PDB file of C-alpha atoms in Angstrom:
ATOM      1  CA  UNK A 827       0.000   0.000   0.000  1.00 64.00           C
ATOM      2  CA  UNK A 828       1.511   3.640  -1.031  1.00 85.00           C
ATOM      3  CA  UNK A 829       2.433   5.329   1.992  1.00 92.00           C
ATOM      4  CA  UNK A 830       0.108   8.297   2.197  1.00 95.00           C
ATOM      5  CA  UNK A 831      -2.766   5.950   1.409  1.00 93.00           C
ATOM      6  CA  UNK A 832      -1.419   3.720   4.389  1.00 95.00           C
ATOM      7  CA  UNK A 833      -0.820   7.655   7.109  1.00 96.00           C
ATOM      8  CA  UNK A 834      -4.390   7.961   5.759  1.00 97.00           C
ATOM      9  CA  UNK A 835      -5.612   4.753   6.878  1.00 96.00           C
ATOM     10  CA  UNK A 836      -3.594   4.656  10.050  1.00 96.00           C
ATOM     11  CA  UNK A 837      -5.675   7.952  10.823  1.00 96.00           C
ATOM     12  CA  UNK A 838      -8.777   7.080   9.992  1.00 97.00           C
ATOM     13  CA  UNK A 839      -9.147   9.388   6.783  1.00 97.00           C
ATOM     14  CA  UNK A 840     -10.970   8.307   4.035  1.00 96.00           C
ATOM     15  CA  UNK A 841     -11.029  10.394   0.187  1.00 97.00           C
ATOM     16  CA  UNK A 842     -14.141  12.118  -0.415  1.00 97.00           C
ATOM     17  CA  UNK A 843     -15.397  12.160  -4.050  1.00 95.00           C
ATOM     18  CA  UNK A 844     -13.884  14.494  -6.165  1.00 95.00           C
ATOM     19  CA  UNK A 845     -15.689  18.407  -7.135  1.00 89.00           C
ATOM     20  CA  UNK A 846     -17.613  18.051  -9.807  1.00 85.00           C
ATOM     21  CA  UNK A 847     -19.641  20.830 -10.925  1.00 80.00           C
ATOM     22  CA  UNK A 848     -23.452  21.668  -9.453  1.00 78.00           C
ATOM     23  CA  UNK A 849     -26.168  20.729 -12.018  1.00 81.00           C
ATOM     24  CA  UNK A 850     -26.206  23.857 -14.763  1.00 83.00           C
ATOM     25  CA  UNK A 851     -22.728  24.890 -13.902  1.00 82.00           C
ATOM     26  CA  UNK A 852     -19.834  24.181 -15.989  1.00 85.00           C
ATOM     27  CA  UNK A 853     -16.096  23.739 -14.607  1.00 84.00           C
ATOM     28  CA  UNK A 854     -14.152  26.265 -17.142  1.00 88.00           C
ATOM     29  CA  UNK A 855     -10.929  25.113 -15.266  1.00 92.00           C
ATOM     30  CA  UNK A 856      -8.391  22.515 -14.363  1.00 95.00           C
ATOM     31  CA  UNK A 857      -8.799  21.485 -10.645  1.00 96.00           C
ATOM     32  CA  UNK A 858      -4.795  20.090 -10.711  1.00 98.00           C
ATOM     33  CA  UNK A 859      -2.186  21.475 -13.829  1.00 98.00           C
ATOM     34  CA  UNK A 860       0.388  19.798 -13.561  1.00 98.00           C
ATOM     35  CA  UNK A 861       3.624  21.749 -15.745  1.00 98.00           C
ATOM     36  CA  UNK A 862       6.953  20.195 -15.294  1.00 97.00           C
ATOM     37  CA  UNK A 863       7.688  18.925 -11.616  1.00 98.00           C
ATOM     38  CA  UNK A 864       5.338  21.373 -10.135  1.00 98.00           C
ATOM     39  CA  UNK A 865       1.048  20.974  -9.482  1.00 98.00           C
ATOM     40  CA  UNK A 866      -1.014  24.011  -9.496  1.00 98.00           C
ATOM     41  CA  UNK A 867      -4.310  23.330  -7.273  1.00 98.00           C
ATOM     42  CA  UNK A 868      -7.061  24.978  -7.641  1.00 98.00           C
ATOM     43  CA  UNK A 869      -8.666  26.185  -4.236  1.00 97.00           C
ATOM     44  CA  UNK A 870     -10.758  23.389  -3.165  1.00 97.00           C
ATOM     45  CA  UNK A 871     -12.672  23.542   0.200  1.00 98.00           C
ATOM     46  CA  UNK A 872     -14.721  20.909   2.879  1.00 98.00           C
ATOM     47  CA  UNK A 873     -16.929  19.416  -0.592  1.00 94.00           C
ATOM     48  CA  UNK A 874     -17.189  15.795  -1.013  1.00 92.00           C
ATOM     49  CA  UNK A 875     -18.551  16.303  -5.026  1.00 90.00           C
ATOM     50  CA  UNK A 876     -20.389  19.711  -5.035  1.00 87.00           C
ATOM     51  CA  UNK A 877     -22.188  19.088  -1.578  1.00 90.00           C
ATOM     52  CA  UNK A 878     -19.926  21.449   1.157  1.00 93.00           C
ATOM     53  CA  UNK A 879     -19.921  19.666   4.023  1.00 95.00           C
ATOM     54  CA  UNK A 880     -20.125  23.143   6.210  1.00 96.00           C
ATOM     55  CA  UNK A 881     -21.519  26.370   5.281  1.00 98.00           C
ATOM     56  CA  UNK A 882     -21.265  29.505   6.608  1.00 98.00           C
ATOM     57  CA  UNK A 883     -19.562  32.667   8.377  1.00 98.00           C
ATOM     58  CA  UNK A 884     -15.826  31.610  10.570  1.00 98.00           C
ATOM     59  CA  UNK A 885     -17.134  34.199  13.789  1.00 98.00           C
ATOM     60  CA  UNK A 886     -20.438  33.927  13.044  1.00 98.00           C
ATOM     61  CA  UNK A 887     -22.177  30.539  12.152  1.00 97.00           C
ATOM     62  CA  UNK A 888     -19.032  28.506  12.142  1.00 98.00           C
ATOM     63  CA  UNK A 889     -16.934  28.135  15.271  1.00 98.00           C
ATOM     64  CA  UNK A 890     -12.877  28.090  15.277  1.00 98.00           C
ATOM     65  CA  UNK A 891     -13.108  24.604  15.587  1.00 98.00           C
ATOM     66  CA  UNK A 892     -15.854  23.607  12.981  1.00 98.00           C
ATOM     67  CA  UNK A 893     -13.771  25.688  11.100  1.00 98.00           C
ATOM     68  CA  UNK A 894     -10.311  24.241  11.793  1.00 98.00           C
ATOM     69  CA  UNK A 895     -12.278  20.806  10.965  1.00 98.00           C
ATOM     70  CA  UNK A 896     -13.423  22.148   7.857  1.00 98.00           C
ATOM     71  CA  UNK A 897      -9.726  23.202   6.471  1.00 98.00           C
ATOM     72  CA  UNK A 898      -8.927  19.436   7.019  1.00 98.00           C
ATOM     73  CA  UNK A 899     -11.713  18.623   5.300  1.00 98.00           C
ATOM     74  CA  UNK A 900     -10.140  20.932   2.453  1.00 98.00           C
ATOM     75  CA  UNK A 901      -7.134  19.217   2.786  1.00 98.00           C
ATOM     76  CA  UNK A 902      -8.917  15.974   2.335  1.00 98.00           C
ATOM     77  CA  UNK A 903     -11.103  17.438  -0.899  1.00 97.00           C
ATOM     78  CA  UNK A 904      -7.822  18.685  -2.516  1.00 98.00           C
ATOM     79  CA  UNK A 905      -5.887  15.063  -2.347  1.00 98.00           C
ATOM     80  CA  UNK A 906      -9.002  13.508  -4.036  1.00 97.00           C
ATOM     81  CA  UNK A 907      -7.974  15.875  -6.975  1.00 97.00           C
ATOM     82  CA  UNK A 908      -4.605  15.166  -6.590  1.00 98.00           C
ATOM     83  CA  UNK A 909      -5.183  10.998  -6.648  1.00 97.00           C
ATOM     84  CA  UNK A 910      -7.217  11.483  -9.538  1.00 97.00           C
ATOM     85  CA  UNK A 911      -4.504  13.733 -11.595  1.00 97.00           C
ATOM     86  CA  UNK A 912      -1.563  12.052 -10.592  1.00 98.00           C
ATOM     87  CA  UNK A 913      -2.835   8.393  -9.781  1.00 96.00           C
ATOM     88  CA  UNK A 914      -0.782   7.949  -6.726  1.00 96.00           C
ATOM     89  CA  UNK A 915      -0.143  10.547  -3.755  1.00 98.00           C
ATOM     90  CA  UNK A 916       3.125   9.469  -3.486  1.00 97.00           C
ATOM     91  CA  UNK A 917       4.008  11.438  -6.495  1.00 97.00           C
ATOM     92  CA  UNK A 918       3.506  14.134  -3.925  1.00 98.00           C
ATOM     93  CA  UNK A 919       7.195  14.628  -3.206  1.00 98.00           C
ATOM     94  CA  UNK A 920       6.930  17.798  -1.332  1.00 98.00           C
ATOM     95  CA  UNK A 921       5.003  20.643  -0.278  1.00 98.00           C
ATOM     96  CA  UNK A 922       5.629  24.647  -1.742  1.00 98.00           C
ATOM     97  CA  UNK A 923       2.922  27.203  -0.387  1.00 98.00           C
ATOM     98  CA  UNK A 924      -0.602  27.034   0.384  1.00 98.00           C
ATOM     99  CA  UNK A 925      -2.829  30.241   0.251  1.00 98.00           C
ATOM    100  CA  UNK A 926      -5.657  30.210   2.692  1.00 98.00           C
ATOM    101  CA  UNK A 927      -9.165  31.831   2.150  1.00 98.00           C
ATOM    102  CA  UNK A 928     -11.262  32.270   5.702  1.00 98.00           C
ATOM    103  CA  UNK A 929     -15.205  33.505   4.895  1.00 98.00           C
ATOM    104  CA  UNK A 930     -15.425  35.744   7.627  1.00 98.00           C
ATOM    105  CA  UNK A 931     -17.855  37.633  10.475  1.00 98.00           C
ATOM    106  CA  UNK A 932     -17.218  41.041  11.115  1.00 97.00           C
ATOM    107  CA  UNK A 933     -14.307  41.556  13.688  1.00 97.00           C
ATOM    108  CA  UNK A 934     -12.955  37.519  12.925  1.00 98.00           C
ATOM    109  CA  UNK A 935      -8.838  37.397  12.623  1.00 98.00           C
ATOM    110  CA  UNK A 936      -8.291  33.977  13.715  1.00 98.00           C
ATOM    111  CA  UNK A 937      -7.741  33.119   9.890  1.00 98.00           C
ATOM    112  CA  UNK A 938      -4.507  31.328  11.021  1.00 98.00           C
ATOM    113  CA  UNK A 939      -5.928  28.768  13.599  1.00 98.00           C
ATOM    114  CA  UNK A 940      -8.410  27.436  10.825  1.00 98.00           C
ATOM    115  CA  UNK A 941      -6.292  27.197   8.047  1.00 98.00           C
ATOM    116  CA  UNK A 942      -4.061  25.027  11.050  1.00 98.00           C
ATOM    117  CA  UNK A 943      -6.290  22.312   9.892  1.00 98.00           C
ATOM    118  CA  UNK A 944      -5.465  22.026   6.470  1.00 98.00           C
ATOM    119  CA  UNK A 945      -1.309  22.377   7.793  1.00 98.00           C
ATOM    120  CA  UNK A 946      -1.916  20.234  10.507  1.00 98.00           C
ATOM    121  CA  UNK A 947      -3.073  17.540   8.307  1.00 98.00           C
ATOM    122  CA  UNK A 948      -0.592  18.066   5.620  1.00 98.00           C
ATOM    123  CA  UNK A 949       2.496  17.692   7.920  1.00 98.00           C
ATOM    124  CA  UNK A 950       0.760  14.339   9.442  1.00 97.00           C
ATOM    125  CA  UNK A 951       0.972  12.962   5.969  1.00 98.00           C
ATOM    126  CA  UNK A 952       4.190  14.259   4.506  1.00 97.00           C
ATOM    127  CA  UNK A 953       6.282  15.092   7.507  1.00 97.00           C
ATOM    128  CA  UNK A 954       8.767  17.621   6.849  1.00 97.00           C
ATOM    129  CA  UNK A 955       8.237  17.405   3.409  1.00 98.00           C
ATOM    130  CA  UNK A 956       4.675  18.838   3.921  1.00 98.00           C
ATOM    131  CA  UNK A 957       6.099  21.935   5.385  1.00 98.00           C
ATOM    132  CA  UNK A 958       5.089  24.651   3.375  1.00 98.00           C
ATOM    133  CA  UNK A 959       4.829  28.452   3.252  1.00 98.00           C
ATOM    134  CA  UNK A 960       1.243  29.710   3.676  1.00 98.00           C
ATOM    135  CA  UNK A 961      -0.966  32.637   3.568  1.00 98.00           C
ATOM    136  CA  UNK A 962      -4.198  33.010   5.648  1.00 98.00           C
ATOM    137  CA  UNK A 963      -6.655  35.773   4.680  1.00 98.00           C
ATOM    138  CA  UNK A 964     -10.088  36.808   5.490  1.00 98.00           C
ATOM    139  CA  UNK A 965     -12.818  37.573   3.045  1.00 98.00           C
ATOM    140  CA  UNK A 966     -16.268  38.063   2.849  1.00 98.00           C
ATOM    141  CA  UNK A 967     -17.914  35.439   0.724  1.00 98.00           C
ATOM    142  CA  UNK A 968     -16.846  32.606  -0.489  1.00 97.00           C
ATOM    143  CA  UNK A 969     -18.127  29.973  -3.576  1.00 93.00           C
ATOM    144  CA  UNK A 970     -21.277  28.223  -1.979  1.00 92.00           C
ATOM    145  CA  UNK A 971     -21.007  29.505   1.322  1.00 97.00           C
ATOM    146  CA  UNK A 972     -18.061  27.565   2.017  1.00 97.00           C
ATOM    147  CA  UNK A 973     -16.190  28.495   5.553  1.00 98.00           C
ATOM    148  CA  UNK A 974     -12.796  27.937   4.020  1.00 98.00           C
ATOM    149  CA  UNK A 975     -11.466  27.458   0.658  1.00 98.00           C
ATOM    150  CA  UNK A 976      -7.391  26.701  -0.158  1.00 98.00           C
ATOM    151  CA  UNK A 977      -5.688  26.403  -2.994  1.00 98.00           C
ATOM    152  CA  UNK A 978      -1.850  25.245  -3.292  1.00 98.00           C
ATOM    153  CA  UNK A 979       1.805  24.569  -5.232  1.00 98.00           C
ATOM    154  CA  UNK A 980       2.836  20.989  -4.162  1.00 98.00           C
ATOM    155  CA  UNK A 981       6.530  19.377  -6.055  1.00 98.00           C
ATOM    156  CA  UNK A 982       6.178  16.230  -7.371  1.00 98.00           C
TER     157      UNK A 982
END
C-alpha cells in the first residue's frame, strides 16, 4: 500500500469524491495542472462532489473549531484531486505554499488557527516534506457559502 494511502488509513481518513460541478454549472478550469515537476491546485474547500460539508460565516455561524475541521476537510477534498490527476499521492514529493481563504464575520482574525487544519493535516501525511509556506486571509464570501477554501503549489 503507497504510503500516504497507508498515514491515511492509520488515521482514519478516508477520500471524499472528487468536485464536480453543481447541475447547470460548468467547470471552465483545471482542478490540478500539472507543468513540469510542479502541481497548481485549484482552491478546493470541505466538498465531497459539489455538496460542502459546512456552510457559513468563521465568527459567526461557524466556530474556530468547525472551522479548523473544515480546512482538514479541504485538505482531504484537494488530495481527491490530486489521486485522480496524478494516480498515486506518493508522487507528492513535497510541499511549496498554500494560500488560505477564511469567509469571515465582522471583527474575525483567527484566519490562522483554521487554516491550522489544512497544515496540521498536511504535515501528518508528509512530515517535513509537507512543510510549506502559507498565507491566511479573510474575506467576505466565499463559492457556496463555504467556511474555508485553499488552494496550493505541491513538487512532485
Amino acid at each position: 500500500m503507497p504510503l500516504v494511502e497507508t498515514r491515511l488509513a492509520e488515521l482514519g481518513l478516508t477520500l471524499p469524491a472528487v468536485f464536480t460541478a453543481p447541475p447547470g454549472m460548468e467547470i471552465r478550469f483545471e482542478l490540478v495542472r500539472v507543468v513540469g515537476g510542479v502541481a497548481y491546485v485549484s482552491g478546493h474547500g470541505p466538498l465531497d462532489g459539489f455538496r460542502p460539508t459546512v456552510r457559513g460565516k468563521v465568527g459567526a455561524e461557524v466556530s474556530v473549531e468547525q472551522a479548523y475541521a473544515a480546512a482538514r476537510a479541504t485538505a482531504l477534498s484537494m488530495l481527491a484531486s490530486l489521486e485522480q490527476e496524478l494516480g498515486d499521492l506518493d508522487r507528492v514529493k513535497g510541499w511549496i505554499k498554500a494560500l488560505g481563504l477564511v469567509n469571515c464575520a465582522p471583527g474575525f482574525n483567527l484566519m490562522p488557527a483554521v487554516i491550522n487544519g489544512f497544515s496540521d493535516l498536511i504535515l501528518d501525511l508528509w512530515g517535513e516534506a509537507g512543510r510549506h509556506a502559507r498565507s491566511a486571509i479573510g474575506v467576505a464570501e466565499l463559492p457556496f457559502d463555504m467556511p474555508v477554501e485553499i488552494e496550493a503549489i505541491v513538487a512532485l
